[in-house]
Amino acid sequence: MSTSAVYAIILAGGGGTRLWPASRRLRPKQLLSLGGDESLLAATARRAGAVVGAENTLVVTAADQELAIRAALPGLPAANVLVEPQPRNTAAAVGLAAAAVVRRAGPEAVLAVLPADPHIADEAAFTALVRAAIAEARQAIVTIGVTPSSPETGFGYLRVGPRVGGDGSLAVFDVAAFVEKPDRPAAEAYLASGQYLWNSGMFFLTAGRMLAEARRHLPALGEALEAMVGEADFTAAVRARYAAVPAISIDHGIMEKAAGIRVIPGTFGWNDVGSWAALPAMRPADARGNVVVGQAALIDGDGSVVYAEPGAPYVGVVGARDLVVVATRDAVLVIPKNRAQDVRQIVDAARRAGRDDLL
Amino acid sequence: MSTSAVYAIILAGGGGTRLWPASRRLRPKQLLSLGGDESLLAATARRAGAVVGAENTLVVTAADQELAIRAALPGLPAANVLVEPQPRNTAAAVGLAAAAVVRRAGPEAVLAVLPADPHIADEAAFTALVRAAIAEARQAIVTIGVTPSSPETGFGYLRVGPRVGGDGSLAVFDVAAFVEKPDRPAAEAYLASGQYLWNSGMFFLTAGRMLAEARRHLPALGEALEAMVGEADFTAAVRARYAAVPAISIDHGIMEKAAGIRVIPGTFGWNDVGSWAALPAMRPADARGNVVVGQAALIDGDGSVVYAEPGAPYVGVVGARDLVVVATRDAVLVIPKNRAQDVRQIVDAARRAGRDDLL
C-alpha cells in the first residue's frame, strides 16, 4: 500500500428539476433529506469522510449554491468547499479539485470523485468498493460499476472487458466501452448479457493523472489547470481562468477517450434518485407498496408516494394507484409514478405563468 | 294576486365535509365561490332579493358562522340575519324564521324557504318558478321539483301525483310521496318512469301555515315558536326556548307528514354541489372536460378538476384521468372523481392526527 494522500471530491453543483417541487435551483436534490433525516449530500460526505477523513473531503459547488452547501455540511472545514465561478460541467469541476489537491498534497494524491446525490443502501459494501478502487487508482483510472437489476434506460452503461485483477468478490475489469443511455430493447439485451454495468459516475484517479488527461483530451482545460496549480494565488487564478474552460462532462470529455480505464463491479443498493418514483427504494413502504412521508393521509392507496415537506399543507389522498403526490410550502405535484420523468412539463408551465419563485 | 308580504328564508347553517379542504366548519360550502367570483350564498341572496327585495330576505345561520355570513352578505340589513343559539336542524330553523316573519308581517306572509348552497345555472327559469310557487303558496305548501337528468342516488325524490293547476309550462301537481335517497336500480326506474322529481329542498308556505304544521307534527317546536311570536323580546324568547326544540329536518319533521303538498317541476340548471365532482357543471371545462381554477397547471389531463384557492400552493398535475385535486393554504386533497364522496375519510384521518385546525 502506498501512503500517498487520498481526497474525496464530491460533485455538488447540480440543479435539475426531476424532484420538483422539493428540488429547486437553490435547493438542489443533494440537499433533500429523501432517505431519512440526513440529506443526500450529508450522507455522501459522511461516507467519504469515513474513508478519507473530513479534512480530505472536498466539495465542488456552484456560486449560488455555496451558502446552502456550507450550511448542509457544518462539519466540513471551510476551505474544503471549492466554488466554481461559473458552471462549466464536471470535467472542469473535477479539474478544479485536482488542481487544489496537487497544491495541497502533490500529483500522487488519489482523487475519489463522487456525485453528491445517489442514495446508497448498503454502506458497508460501498465502503469496501471505494477502498478497493482507491488502491487500484494508483495504477489506473478506476470506476465503480453497478451490477444492473433492471433494464434501466435512464443510465449510461459500461461494457465490461477482461478481468485484470482484484481478489475475492472485488474483481477488477478493463472497461471495454462507455455506452450511452440505451433504448428499452438494448437495455434488456445489456441486462441479459451480464456484460454491462450501470455507470455510477464515481471515478478514482490520481490528481496528476487528471491533469495529464485534461491536457491530452481538453487542452484548454489542461492549460487552465496548470495555471491554477502554478500561480501563487489559487483563488485569483481560478477566477481568471475558469470562465474560458470548456463546459463538458468528465464522461464525454475525458473518460470515454482515456486509455486503460478499469471498473470494479458491485451491488450496494445504489439509487440515483432520478425521480420521485425512486422513493420506495429509499423509505420503508407499507404492505401495499405505499410510502407516506410527513403530515399526510393516504386512504386505500397502492404503490403510491405521498411526500409532504415540513411546512407544507396537510395532504389527503384517496384511492391512489401508482401515484406520486408531493407538497411543499408553495407547490404541489400530482403525477403518475410511471410519468415521474415528466415533472419538467410542470416546471415549464410554472415558468410560462411567471412563477419564477417556484423554479 | 294577494298583496301579502313575501319573505325569502335562506337556510345557511350547514356544515358538511364534502367540499373539504375548501369547506370547513367555519367556512361552510355556501361561502365558497365555486361557480365564479360570487359565493353560493351571495348568489342565492341575490336571486332571492331580486324577487322579494333585500329587506325581505332573511338568513338563518349558526352562532359560530354568523360573522362569516354577515361578511359575505354586506348588502343585507343587519337585522335580517337570524342566529340559531344551538344547531337544531331545518324544521327549527324554518320555524325560527316563520316566528320572526309573523312578528314583522303577520301570518299571511309567504315564506320562500331556500337552501343557501345550490348552484343555479338558468336564473331566469328559476325566478319564474319561484314566482309561481309564491303565488301558489297562499293556498298550499309548495315545493319546486327538479326534473331529473340522471339516476342520482344522492338526492331525495318526489313522486308526482295528479295535476292540480298552473298554466303553460309551469304546471302544479300534487306530491304523491316524498321518497328517500334510492339505490341505483330504483333511481334508474324513477328516471325512466317520468313520475319522479329531485327534491330541491325549496319550500313555499305562509308563516302561519308553518306554525300550524309545527304545532301539529312537532308540538314542542310549535309551542316554542308560539312563545317566540308572543313574547315581547324576540331574542330573549329564542334564547330561552331554542335549546329544547326537537332537532329534525323539515322534510322528515313536517313535509312528509303534511297534507296537500304541491310541486312545480322545472329545469333550471340546478346543482346541489354535493362534491367536487360537481365543479365541471359550474365552470367552463376545456375540450377534454377539465376544469382548472387558480394558480395551477394541468398537463395531459382528462375529465379532471384542479382547484387552487388564492393563497394555496401552486398546483401542477400531469396525466390525470377523472381526478380531483384541491389545494388550500393549509391542505391538499387528491381523490378520484368517482370517489369524491369519500372526502370524509380524509377529514377523519386529519382529526385522528390531531389536526383540528383542518376541520
XYZ file of C-alpha atoms in Angstrom:
718
model
C 0.000 0.000 0.000
C 1.208 3.417 -0.941
C 0.858 6.064 1.711
C 0.000 8.877 -0.718
C -2.883 11.085 0.316
C -6.460 10.359 -0.692
C -9.064 13.057 -1.253
C -12.780 12.652 -1.801
C -14.116 15.066 -4.422
C -17.866 15.456 -4.043
C -19.546 16.989 -7.074
C -22.398 19.068 -5.673
C -23.085 21.711 -8.276
C -26.105 20.095 -9.911
C -29.507 21.600 -10.386
C -32.201 19.594 -12.093
C -35.952 19.609 -11.945
C -36.706 15.931 -11.598
C -37.542 16.192 -7.919
C -39.519 19.406 -8.201
C -41.177 20.899 -6.197
C -38.846 19.771 -3.405
C -35.763 20.481 -5.540
C -35.132 23.976 -6.877
C -32.200 25.806 -8.318
C -31.234 26.990 -4.834
C -32.201 23.763 -3.104
C -30.829 21.074 -5.370
C -31.574 17.402 -4.994
C -28.446 16.694 -2.934
C -29.780 18.920 -0.153
C -33.026 16.972 0.202
C -33.481 14.504 3.035
C -35.249 11.960 0.896
C -33.918 8.812 2.535
C -34.403 9.895 6.128
C -33.231 12.745 8.309
C -29.900 13.203 6.509
C -29.579 14.992 3.189
C -28.178 13.014 0.261
C -25.127 15.309 0.298
C -24.571 14.916 4.025
C -24.764 11.131 3.632
C -22.237 11.234 0.780
C -19.889 13.420 2.831
C -20.274 11.151 5.843
C -19.450 8.039 3.802
C -16.480 9.801 2.188
C -15.220 11.153 5.493
C -15.282 7.670 6.977
C -12.698 6.623 4.376
C -10.543 9.711 3.805
C -11.339 11.976 6.786
C -13.309 15.211 6.762
C -10.113 17.246 6.253
C -9.552 15.424 2.947
C -13.165 15.718 1.782
C -13.613 18.479 -0.821
C -16.944 19.631 -2.201
C -17.141 21.401 -5.560
C -20.240 23.515 -5.985
C -21.749 26.449 -7.838
C -21.537 30.014 -6.609
C -25.259 30.359 -5.981
C -25.377 27.099 -4.006
C -22.331 27.766 -1.844
C -24.150 29.026 1.236
C -26.680 26.213 1.225
C -23.925 23.630 0.782
C -21.905 25.061 3.645
C -24.973 25.081 5.861
C -25.677 21.446 4.991
C -22.133 20.345 5.911
C -21.283 22.099 9.162
C -18.521 19.595 9.961
C -16.560 20.275 6.779
C -13.523 22.600 7.000
C -14.428 25.917 5.408
C -11.549 25.743 2.926
C -12.809 22.402 1.604
C -15.698 23.960 -0.317
C -14.452 24.792 -3.799
C -16.700 27.199 -5.659
C -16.909 27.260 -9.456
C -17.070 30.900 -10.533
C -19.328 29.806 -13.380
C -20.919 26.433 -14.114
C -18.639 24.515 -16.511
C -19.842 20.921 -16.094
C -17.999 18.063 -14.441
C -14.697 17.846 -16.351
C -13.865 21.365 -15.200
C -15.216 20.738 -11.696
C -13.012 17.662 -11.232
C -10.093 19.567 -12.789
C -10.569 22.396 -10.311
C -10.475 19.897 -7.454
C -7.447 18.143 -8.942
C -5.563 21.446 -9.108
C -6.443 22.175 -5.488
C -5.270 18.713 -4.397
C -1.971 18.961 -6.302
C -1.307 22.199 -4.439
C -2.090 20.550 -1.127
C -0.616 17.094 -1.491
C 1.144 16.702 -4.816
C 0.231 14.846 -8.000
C 0.401 11.369 -6.464
C -2.641 12.062 -4.273
C -5.640 9.946 -5.201
C -8.998 11.545 -6.027
C -12.202 9.673 -5.230
C -14.719 11.550 -7.399
C -18.240 11.052 -6.022
C -21.547 12.504 -7.221
C -23.278 14.127 -4.268
C -26.716 12.706 -4.715
C -27.065 8.952 -5.040
C -28.751 7.035 -2.255
C -26.686 4.067 -1.087
C -28.446 1.456 0.976
C -25.544 -0.932 1.694
C -22.846 1.349 3.046
C -20.512 -1.442 4.144
C -20.409 -2.892 0.642
C -19.938 0.584 -0.773
C -17.024 1.376 1.531
C -15.246 -1.854 0.592
C -15.641 -0.967 -3.099
C -14.295 2.541 -2.517
C -11.243 1.225 -0.672
C -10.523 -1.230 -3.463
C -10.951 1.471 -6.115
C -8.617 3.832 -4.239
C -5.943 1.157 -4.085
C -6.327 0.461 -7.806
C -6.307 4.191 -8.697
C -2.559 4.391 -8.120
C -2.126 2.408 -11.334
C -5.141 3.350 -13.453
C -8.323 5.317 -13.733
C -10.939 3.223 -11.965
C -14.696 3.480 -11.844
C -17.313 1.647 -9.837
C -19.958 -0.076 -11.943
C -23.317 -1.080 -10.540
C -24.496 -4.578 -11.389
C -27.829 -3.872 -13.068
C -31.023 -5.279 -11.629
C -33.441 -3.996 -14.286
C -33.312 -2.742 -17.895
C -32.982 0.931 -16.991
C -32.988 3.361 -19.885
C -32.089 6.374 -17.778
C -28.454 5.426 -17.077
C -25.246 5.215 -19.084
C -23.686 1.743 -19.124
C -20.162 0.325 -19.115
C -19.317 -2.730 -21.235
C -17.019 -4.970 -19.223
C -13.749 -6.228 -20.752
C -11.253 -8.819 -19.489
C -10.597 -9.265 -15.828
C -7.308 -7.656 -14.875
C -7.078 -8.005 -11.113
C -8.782 -7.886 -7.758
C -9.424 -10.616 -5.283
C -12.401 -12.418 -3.818
C -15.644 -10.739 -4.646
C -13.985 -7.460 -5.659
C -12.787 -8.185 -9.170
C -11.221 -5.546 -11.426
C -12.008 -5.477 -15.130
C -10.991 -3.399 -18.086
C -13.723 -1.127 -19.376
C -14.339 -2.169 -22.991
C -16.597 0.819 -23.724
C -18.686 3.578 -22.248
C -22.218 3.191 -23.616
C -24.822 5.964 -23.898
C -28.281 5.613 -22.358
C -29.899 2.759 -24.302
C -33.409 2.296 -25.596
C -35.521 -0.364 -23.949
C -34.602 -3.351 -26.179
C -30.897 -2.535 -25.864
C -31.227 -2.169 -22.099
C -32.896 -5.571 -21.929
C -30.126 -7.102 -24.024
C -27.500 -5.491 -21.760
C -29.179 -6.900 -18.679
C -29.479 -10.384 -20.186
C -25.873 -10.464 -21.380
C -24.317 -9.936 -17.957
C -21.612 -7.906 -19.698
C -22.865 -4.442 -18.806
C -22.832 -2.312 -15.693
C -24.560 0.937 -14.784
C -22.169 3.876 -14.838
C -22.293 5.239 -11.281
C -20.345 8.386 -12.161
C -17.751 7.576 -9.489
C -14.154 7.766 -10.681
C -10.863 7.194 -8.903
C -7.558 8.510 -10.263
C -4.528 10.466 -9.119
C -4.628 14.239 -9.271
C -1.641 14.192 -11.628
C -3.427 11.760 -13.935
C -6.440 14.053 -14.043
C -4.257 16.981 -15.095
C -2.494 14.841 -17.700
C -5.762 13.567 -19.147
C -7.131 17.102 -19.280
C -4.022 18.261 -21.116
C -4.393 15.410 -23.603
C -8.130 15.487 -24.302
C -9.214 19.011 -23.300
C -6.115 21.156 -23.834
C -7.779 24.431 -22.895
C -8.821 22.905 -19.598
C -5.378 21.374 -19.069
C -3.666 24.693 -19.594
C -6.017 26.496 -17.230
C -5.485 23.820 -14.548
C -1.714 24.108 -14.855
C -2.009 27.825 -14.251
C -4.199 27.185 -11.210
C -1.557 24.807 -9.839
C 1.354 27.124 -10.606
C 0.178 30.594 -9.690
C 0.634 31.913 -6.195
C -2.976 32.917 -5.565
C -5.192 29.907 -6.274
C -8.473 31.766 -5.909
C -7.360 34.531 -8.251
C -6.102 32.002 -10.789
C -9.406 30.149 -10.708
C -11.323 33.365 -11.155
C -9.138 34.449 -14.042
C -9.197 31.125 -15.902
C -12.422 29.283 -15.145
C -14.775 31.142 -17.466
C -12.765 30.090 -20.513
C -12.569 26.335 -19.850
C -14.744 24.025 -21.957
C -18.078 23.031 -20.445
C -18.250 19.260 -20.912
C -18.917 16.294 -18.689
C -15.996 14.265 -17.417
C -17.567 11.209 -19.051
C -17.672 12.697 -22.527
C -14.626 14.930 -22.221
C -12.159 12.526 -20.651
C -13.325 9.087 -19.566
C -14.618 7.944 -22.938
C -11.289 8.917 -24.509
C -8.775 7.883 -21.864
C -6.942 4.590 -22.193
C -6.882 1.698 -19.758
C -9.854 2.532 -17.614
C -10.830 -0.181 -15.155
C -14.032 -0.967 -13.354
C -14.915 -2.711 -10.130
C -18.448 -4.076 -10.275
C -20.567 -4.076 -7.182
C -24.012 -4.251 -5.676
C -24.566 -1.810 -2.857
C -28.125 -0.569 -3.027
C -27.237 2.263 -5.361
C -30.091 4.516 -6.445
C -29.522 7.676 -8.425
C -32.834 9.136 -7.178
C -33.718 10.127 -10.717
C -37.358 10.858 -9.953
C -39.980 10.654 -7.222
C -40.601 7.079 -8.310
C -37.317 6.212 -6.560
C -38.657 6.975 -3.098
C -39.993 3.466 -2.360
C -36.409 2.179 -2.740
C -35.246 4.628 -0.058
C -38.028 4.541 2.504
C -39.869 1.651 4.108
C -43.117 1.009 2.244
C -46.327 -0.335 3.739
C -47.851 -3.693 2.794
C -49.431 -2.171 -0.316
C -46.225 -0.570 -1.504
C -47.019 2.973 -0.388
C -44.559 5.439 1.073
C -46.079 8.282 3.089
C -43.770 10.960 4.479
C -44.833 13.962 6.562
C -48.234 15.327 7.570
C -50.382 13.304 5.204
C -53.012 10.592 4.969
C -53.301 8.005 2.234
C -56.575 6.071 2.214
C -56.886 2.956 0.069
C -53.701 3.526 -1.952
C -51.411 1.123 -3.803
C -47.836 1.649 -4.901
C -48.037 5.373 -4.272
C -45.754 8.041 -2.884
C -47.085 10.869 -0.718
C -44.409 13.301 0.424
C -45.282 16.394 2.448
C -42.355 18.557 3.496
C -42.348 20.297 6.857
C -44.360 23.489 6.391
C -46.371 22.053 3.515
C -50.152 21.802 3.607
C -51.626 18.642 5.055
C -52.040 16.164 2.195
C -55.027 13.826 1.936
C -55.091 11.244 -0.846
C -57.826 8.693 -1.528
C -57.728 5.755 -3.915
C -54.308 6.413 -5.448
C -52.855 3.773 -7.749
C -49.152 4.225 -8.551
C -49.453 7.938 -7.985
C -46.929 10.466 -6.702
C -48.155 13.433 -4.632
C -45.567 15.891 -3.353
C -46.296 19.053 -1.387
C -44.017 21.849 -0.303
C -44.921 25.153 1.312
C -45.554 26.754 -2.085
C -46.164 23.999 -4.636
C -47.928 20.685 -5.107
C -47.165 17.993 -7.673
C -49.539 15.187 -8.671
C -48.180 12.761 -11.266
C -48.456 9.070 -12.093
C -45.357 7.168 -10.961
C -44.676 5.960 -14.484
C -44.602 9.561 -15.727
C -42.437 10.925 -12.934
C -39.853 11.983 -15.535
C -42.397 14.464 -16.939
C -42.127 16.789 -13.943
C -40.260 19.133 -16.248
C -43.501 19.932 -18.057
C -44.951 21.387 -14.861
C -41.805 23.375 -14.182
C -42.047 24.759 -17.713
C -45.709 25.662 -17.139
C -44.834 27.476 -13.908
C -42.132 29.381 -15.770
C -44.588 30.364 -18.507
C -47.014 31.510 -15.793
C -44.338 33.855 -14.478
C -43.835 31.854 -11.290
C -40.040 32.115 -11.233
C -40.279 31.819 -7.465
C -41.065 28.124 -7.997
C -38.080 27.258 -10.194
C -102.839 38.341 -6.666
C -102.754 38.885 -2.947
C -100.578 41.692 -1.728
C -99.403 39.911 1.403
C -95.698 40.173 2.100
C -93.203 37.622 0.824
C -90.002 36.735 2.653
C -87.126 34.647 1.422
C -85.725 32.383 4.158
C -82.221 31.289 3.274
C -81.020 28.315 5.285
C -77.306 28.886 5.783
C -76.401 26.971 8.889
C -74.933 23.899 7.245
C -71.520 22.446 7.767
C -70.509 19.344 5.927
C -67.208 17.971 4.779
C -67.966 17.077 1.181
C -66.055 20.042 -0.211
C -63.119 19.764 2.165
C -60.492 21.211 2.234
C -62.165 24.345 0.881
C -65.167 23.914 3.161
C -64.681 23.850 6.932
C -66.906 24.239 9.931
C -66.240 27.981 9.923
C -66.196 28.314 6.151
C -69.149 26.229 5.024
C -69.875 25.354 1.425
C -72.253 28.256 0.907
C -69.399 30.708 1.443
C -67.265 29.208 -1.329
C -67.077 30.919 -4.703
C -67.209 27.691 -6.638
C -69.159 28.897 -9.636
C -67.268 32.128 -10.208
C -66.485 35.224 -8.193
C -69.689 35.109 -6.163
C -70.197 32.764 -3.229
C -73.054 30.267 -3.460
C -74.763 32.111 -0.587
C -74.339 35.520 -2.181
C -75.823 34.166 -5.413
C -78.782 32.724 -3.512
C -79.350 36.025 -1.692
C -79.056 37.956 -4.939
C -81.621 35.737 -6.669
C -83.937 35.949 -3.659
C -83.515 39.690 -3.353
C -84.454 40.128 -6.989
C -87.872 38.627 -6.182
C -88.635 39.759 -2.614
C -86.160 42.605 -2.007
C -83.147 42.585 0.289
C -85.214 43.954 3.177
C -87.405 40.820 2.993
C -84.504 38.394 2.656
C -83.734 36.603 5.943
C -80.790 34.305 6.522
C -80.847 31.703 9.286
C -77.442 30.585 10.416
C -75.477 29.053 13.279
C -73.845 31.114 16.010
C -70.303 30.225 15.001
C -70.961 31.105 11.354
C -72.682 34.419 11.988
C -69.718 36.691 11.416
C -68.675 34.959 8.209
C -72.255 35.058 6.910
C -72.593 38.755 7.658
C -69.284 39.454 5.948
C -70.419 37.515 2.881
C -73.665 39.498 2.594
C -72.728 43.152 3.134
C -75.931 44.337 1.426
C -78.245 42.506 3.790
C -79.892 44.514 6.618
C -78.189 43.553 9.875
C -81.461 42.509 11.499
C -82.115 40.022 8.693
C -79.542 37.529 9.960
C -81.288 35.167 12.362
C -78.893 33.210 14.546
C -79.763 29.814 15.969
C -78.454 29.689 19.534
C -77.764 25.992 19.006
C -77.965 23.866 15.858
C -81.407 22.212 15.760
C -81.721 21.207 12.095
C -84.010 22.716 9.471
C -87.514 22.337 10.945
C -86.459 24.565 13.842
C -84.551 26.948 11.577
C -87.573 27.486 9.337
C -89.771 27.771 12.427
C -87.494 30.450 13.846
C -87.753 32.388 10.598
C -91.537 31.893 10.498
C -91.859 33.315 14.007
C -89.746 36.317 13.022
C -91.864 36.904 9.920
C -95.160 36.644 11.798
C -93.875 39.334 14.153
C -92.890 41.528 11.198
C -95.718 40.968 8.751
C -98.341 38.664 10.182
C -99.236 35.036 9.485
C -100.360 35.615 5.895
C -96.823 36.467 4.772
C -95.372 33.894 2.409
C -92.060 32.203 3.146
C -89.826 31.124 0.273
C -87.505 28.672 2.013
C -84.272 28.328 0.054
C -81.168 26.267 0.833
C -78.151 28.577 0.641
C -75.892 26.422 -1.423
C -77.234 25.089 -4.703
C -75.753 26.378 -7.926
C -78.401 27.512 -10.397
C -77.348 27.954 -13.994
C -80.627 29.204 -15.515
C -81.631 32.052 -13.258
C -84.488 33.299 -15.446
C -86.176 29.892 -15.366
C -85.578 29.697 -11.641
C -87.097 33.106 -10.989
C -90.215 32.202 -12.935
C -90.590 29.020 -10.877
C -90.147 30.923 -7.625
C -92.788 33.487 -8.602
C -95.225 30.700 -9.482
C -94.502 28.872 -6.240
C -95.011 32.049 -4.201
C -98.382 32.614 -5.851
C -99.391 29.020 -5.140
C -98.138 29.154 -1.529
C -101.125 31.243 -0.490
C -103.260 28.093 -0.901
C -100.870 25.244 -0.130
C -97.388 24.175 0.791
C -95.487 24.150 -2.487
C -92.104 22.795 -3.377
C -90.009 23.043 -6.513
C -89.045 19.703 -8.005
C -86.149 19.315 -10.386
C -86.805 17.224 -13.474
C -84.102 14.550 -13.170
C -81.497 14.166 -15.882
C -79.649 11.176 -14.437
C -80.290 8.360 -11.931
C -78.819 10.179 -8.936
C -78.653 8.231 -5.698
C -77.590 11.195 -3.588
C -80.915 13.051 -3.650
C -84.342 12.551 -2.185
C -87.152 12.287 -4.763
C -90.766 13.396 -5.012
C -93.326 11.150 -6.627
C -95.688 13.275 -8.691
C -99.438 12.965 -8.280
C -102.322 14.472 -10.294
C -102.024 17.846 -11.892
C -103.915 20.423 -9.875
C -103.156 23.724 -11.552
C -100.689 26.012 -13.241
C -100.567 27.287 -16.731
C -98.309 26.901 -19.748
C -95.003 25.265 -18.894
C -95.405 25.862 -15.149
C -97.739 23.076 -14.110
C -98.669 22.380 -10.493
C -99.060 18.813 -9.253
C -99.924 17.136 -6.007
C -96.996 15.436 -4.300
C -97.930 11.777 -4.029
C -94.987 10.919 -1.786
C -91.611 12.034 -0.509
C -89.111 9.300 -1.353
C -85.797 8.656 0.445
C -82.498 8.524 -1.460
C -82.837 5.454 -3.685
C -80.354 2.773 -4.597
C -79.140 2.696 -8.180
C -81.793 0.370 -9.681
C -84.572 2.370 -8.028
C -83.066 5.643 -9.239
C -82.950 4.266 -12.773
C -86.576 3.204 -12.512
C -87.553 6.651 -11.209
C -85.777 8.322 -14.100
C -87.369 6.025 -16.678
C -90.872 6.441 -15.236
C -91.020 10.206 -15.661
C -93.037 10.269 -12.413
C -90.276 11.407 -10.070
C -88.543 14.688 -9.381
C -85.461 15.582 -7.364
C -86.346 17.221 -4.056
C -84.666 20.615 -4.243
C -85.300 21.421 -0.598
C -87.110 24.629 -1.566
C -90.479 25.103 0.111
C -93.059 27.872 -0.129
C -95.749 28.321 2.510
C -97.239 31.044 4.677
C -95.651 31.787 8.004
C -98.918 30.937 9.715
C -99.049 27.574 7.944
C -95.531 26.819 9.139
C -96.527 27.495 12.725
C -99.669 25.411 12.354
C -97.781 22.459 10.845
C -95.180 22.670 13.610
C -97.935 22.600 16.200
C -99.496 19.580 14.533
C -96.405 17.440 13.795
C -93.761 18.768 16.187
C -95.718 20.072 19.178
C -92.651 21.030 21.227
C -91.438 23.135 18.349
C -94.874 24.612 17.771
C -95.169 25.656 21.380
C -91.716 27.237 21.385
C -92.478 29.134 18.180
C -95.708 30.489 19.637
C -93.751 31.808 22.581
C -91.263 33.432 20.226
C -94.113 35.123 18.393
C -95.874 36.216 21.530
C -93.197 37.385 23.907
C -92.055 40.985 23.873
C -88.351 40.292 23.473
C -87.876 38.016 20.461
C -84.172 37.443 21.028
C -84.694 36.541 24.672
C -87.544 34.200 23.751
C -85.418 32.464 21.153
C -82.566 32.080 23.614
C -84.866 30.697 26.271
C -86.689 28.230 24.040
C -84.447 27.110 21.197
C -82.316 24.584 23.056
C -85.366 22.465 23.854
C -86.888 22.203 20.365
C -86.552 18.908 18.507
C -83.655 18.625 16.089
C -85.159 17.225 12.903
C -85.165 18.173 9.269
C -88.171 19.994 7.848
C -88.531 17.175 5.315
C -88.825 14.434 7.927
C -90.439 16.502 10.645
C -93.114 18.295 8.639
C -93.202 17.922 4.859
C -93.513 14.145 4.771
C -96.437 14.391 7.173
C -98.268 17.474 5.980
C -101.313 17.119 3.749
C -101.856 18.565 0.320
C -98.309 19.468 -0.634
C -97.883 20.574 -4.238
C -94.917 20.643 -6.538
C -93.953 22.700 -9.548
C -91.491 20.789 -11.717
C -88.791 22.671 -13.510
C -85.427 22.530 -15.214
C -83.150 25.394 -14.289
C -79.589 24.074 -14.154
C -79.890 23.089 -10.520
C -76.833 21.532 -8.948
C -76.602 20.813 -5.249
C -72.774 20.870 -5.363
C -72.659 17.662 -3.415
C -68.989 17.030 -4.077
C -66.005 18.289 -6.034
C -67.229 16.204 -8.942
C -69.922 18.873 -9.447
C -67.452 21.562 -10.462
C -67.497 20.807 -14.221
C -71.231 21.612 -14.185
C -70.483 25.049 -12.728
C -67.364 26.155 -14.555
C -66.481 26.104 -18.220
C -64.471 22.989 -18.998
C -61.803 22.657 -21.680
C -62.141 20.362 -24.699
C -61.025 17.377 -22.637
C -63.502 18.032 -19.851
C -61.052 19.564 -17.385
C -61.763 22.461 -15.060
C -58.713 24.298 -13.757
C -59.222 27.126 -11.260
C -56.479 29.249 -9.724
C -52.702 29.108 -9.869
C -52.344 25.652 -11.361
C -51.233 23.710 -14.414
C -52.821 20.539 -15.742
C -50.772 18.710 -18.373
C -52.395 15.934 -20.385
C -55.486 15.583 -18.235
C -58.990 14.307 -18.972
C -62.183 14.914 -17.063
C -60.310 16.311 -14.096
C -60.813 19.125 -11.618
C -57.884 21.178 -10.328
C -58.878 23.869 -7.852
C -56.282 26.058 -6.150
C -57.629 28.700 -3.809
C -55.963 32.087 -3.540
C -53.072 31.659 -1.140
C -52.737 27.944 -1.872
C -49.546 26.421 -3.208
C -49.134 26.318 -6.976
C -50.605 23.014 -8.182
C -49.037 21.015 -11.010
C -50.834 17.906 -12.242
C -49.699 15.566 -15.003
C -51.648 12.774 -16.667
C -54.786 12.990 -14.538
C -57.807 10.901 -15.563
C -61.048 11.821 -13.805
C -59.103 13.088 -10.824
C -59.896 15.873 -8.370
C -57.034 17.911 -6.892
C -57.906 20.709 -4.470
C -55.434 22.912 -2.647
C -55.956 25.483 0.066
C -53.369 27.346 2.105
C -53.137 24.504 4.607
C -54.454 21.332 2.984
C -54.414 19.381 -0.254
C -56.910 16.775 -1.444
C -56.289 14.242 -4.210
C -59.201 11.917 -4.974
C -60.695 10.165 -7.992
C -63.822 11.956 -9.211
C -65.938 8.841 -8.742
C -64.885 8.664 -5.098
C -65.404 12.330 -4.326
C -67.971 11.361 -1.664
C -65.153 9.709 0.315
C -63.577 13.011 1.302
C -64.898 12.328 4.771
C -62.282 9.616 5.221
C -59.518 12.190 4.887
C -61.253 14.552 7.270
C -61.498 11.684 9.747
C -57.801 10.933 9.283
C -56.897 14.568 9.909
C -58.989 14.509 13.067
C -57.253 11.333 14.267
C -53.919 13.023 13.554
C -54.912 15.841 15.894
C -55.236 18.359 13.080
C -58.400 20.024 14.372
C -57.209 23.168 12.596
C -58.187 21.468 9.336
C -61.754 20.536 10.256
